[in-house]
């Protein structure tokens, strides 16, 4: 899924004036953000800065209080829009793996294909096997989640999202629940996706991944985007004092 810089593609994701309130607490404060096809945009910031809410708003797991969300030019806040159809274009990977414990890996990878995309069983299983090979778990189709390591479960979760043939992937701190020695195998899969041209919006604490793989790095604090720039530049020479203070504690 490579992008040609000479074509004028619509943004994959465009947020305009995005606001999200929980009661009196304004978690997102008029966020403007554009992600172009093929970009890998990494989002960092302290806990409570609005990173996960931003991500969850992109596919309407959180309903915004105000603003506009365009996915490939489609206004997903328009009541006439089939949000479930748009969601099939957006793969989502969470901190927790959210696998069905009573299903095998193959079952986990085929259930949404068959129910949402209405794929025949044979096609769904063929796609599942292809995606398991893609994340390095081709031999685990018949295993149950409880028999897998955390890193393997997260790779299964990525494969499950890929089975839906999404145009873009959202990652919400996908390595934060993993033991340190298992983080690398998940980041390797994400790096491969980036190399293939997958559009990605990644909330992460992995600064090395952001530096090496990210097209852009966004620092959020207090529900606003404080800084947005080249990852190496932001990490080595942040412009804003809040970014400097945060990075001094995590690098």
mmCIF file of N, CA and C in Angstrom, residues 1 9 25 56 81 88 98 103 120 128 130 138 147 155 159 161 189 231 241 247:
data_model
loop_
_atom_site.group_PDB
_atom_site.id
_atom_site.type_symbol
_atom_site.label_atom_id
_atom_site.label_comp_id
_atom_site.label_asym_id
_atom_site.label_seq_id
_atom_site.Cartn_x
_atom_site.Cartn_y
_atom_site.Cartn_z
ATOM 1 N N UNK A 1 0.843 -1.198 0.000
ATOM 2 C CA UNK A 1 0.000 0.000 0.000
ATOM 3 C C UNK A 1 0.875 1.244 0.000
ATOM 4 N N UNK A 9 -3.706 12.799 -2.991
ATOM 5 C CA UNK A 9 -4.666 11.954 -2.290
ATOM 6 C C UNK A 9 -5.342 12.762 -1.195
ATOM 7 N N UNK A 25 -15.150 18.019 32.307
ATOM 8 C CA UNK A 25 -13.742 17.810 31.966
ATOM 9 C C UNK A 25 -13.559 17.790 30.451
ATOM 10 N N UNK A 56 -9.417 7.010 19.971
ATOM 11 C CA UNK A 56 -10.725 6.361 20.010
ATOM 12 C C UNK A 56 -11.793 7.189 19.306
ATOM 13 N N UNK A 81 -24.083 8.766 7.267
ATOM 14 C CA UNK A 81 -22.949 7.909 6.929
ATOM 15 C C UNK A 81 -23.062 6.576 7.668
ATOM 16 N N UNK A 88 -14.645 -0.441 8.815
ATOM 17 C CA UNK A 88 -13.923 -1.564 8.226
ATOM 18 C C UNK A 88 -12.620 -1.108 7.582
ATOM 19 N N UNK A 98 -7.776 -8.244 23.799
ATOM 20 C CA UNK A 98 -9.202 -8.382 23.469
ATOM 21 C C UNK A 98 -9.474 -9.586 22.570
ATOM 22 N N UNK A 103 -12.093 -19.119 21.809
ATOM 23 C CA UNK A 103 -11.858 -19.397 20.395
ATOM 24 C C UNK A 103 -10.374 -19.622 20.144
ATOM 25 N N UNK A 120 -17.017 -15.938 2.819
ATOM 26 C CA UNK A 120 -17.191 -17.377 3.010
ATOM 27 C C UNK A 120 -16.099 -17.931 3.927
ATOM 28 N N UNK A 128 -6.907 -15.420 7.062
ATOM 29 C CA UNK A 128 -6.362 -15.534 8.418
ATOM 30 C C UNK A 128 -4.978 -16.176 8.400
ATOM 31 N N UNK A 130 -2.867 -16.218 5.947
ATOM 32 C CA UNK A 130 -1.927 -15.280 5.318
ATOM 33 C C UNK A 130 -1.461 -14.231 6.319
ATOM 34 N N UNK A 138 2.455 -18.260 11.820
ATOM 35 C CA UNK A 138 1.738 -19.186 10.958
ATOM 36 C C UNK A 138 1.421 -20.519 11.596
ATOM 37 N N UNK A 147 -2.566 -20.002 25.641
ATOM 38 C CA UNK A 147 -1.328 -20.740 25.404
ATOM 39 C C UNK A 147 -0.269 -19.890 24.705
ATOM 40 N N UNK A 155 0.426 -9.824 18.609
ATOM 41 C CA UNK A 155 0.623 -10.028 17.176
ATOM 42 C C UNK A 155 -0.612 -10.664 16.539
ATOM 43 N N UNK A 159 -2.826 -9.184 13.523
ATOM 44 C CA UNK A 159 -3.252 -9.998 12.381
ATOM 45 C C UNK A 159 -4.762 -9.945 12.205
ATOM 46 N N UNK A 161 -6.768 -7.493 12.967
ATOM 47 C CA UNK A 161 -7.110 -6.208 12.351
ATOM 48 C C UNK A 161 -6.775 -6.219 10.858
ATOM 49 N N UNK A 189 6.755 -6.114 13.908
ATOM 50 C CA UNK A 189 5.598 -6.243 13.022
ATOM 51 C C UNK A 189 5.111 -4.862 12.595
ATOM 52 N N UNK A 231 10.230 13.440 14.016
ATOM 53 C CA UNK A 231 10.507 12.782 15.295
ATOM 54 C C UNK A 231 11.914 13.042 15.828
ATOM 55 N N UNK A 241 8.688 24.189 26.082
ATOM 56 C CA UNK A 241 9.185 23.821 27.410
ATOM 57 C C UNK A 241 8.451 22.602 27.975
ATOM 58 N N UNK A 247 10.109 15.027 28.008
ATOM 59 C CA UNK A 247 11.164 14.170 27.456
ATOM 60 C C UNK A 247 12.311 13.985 28.439
#
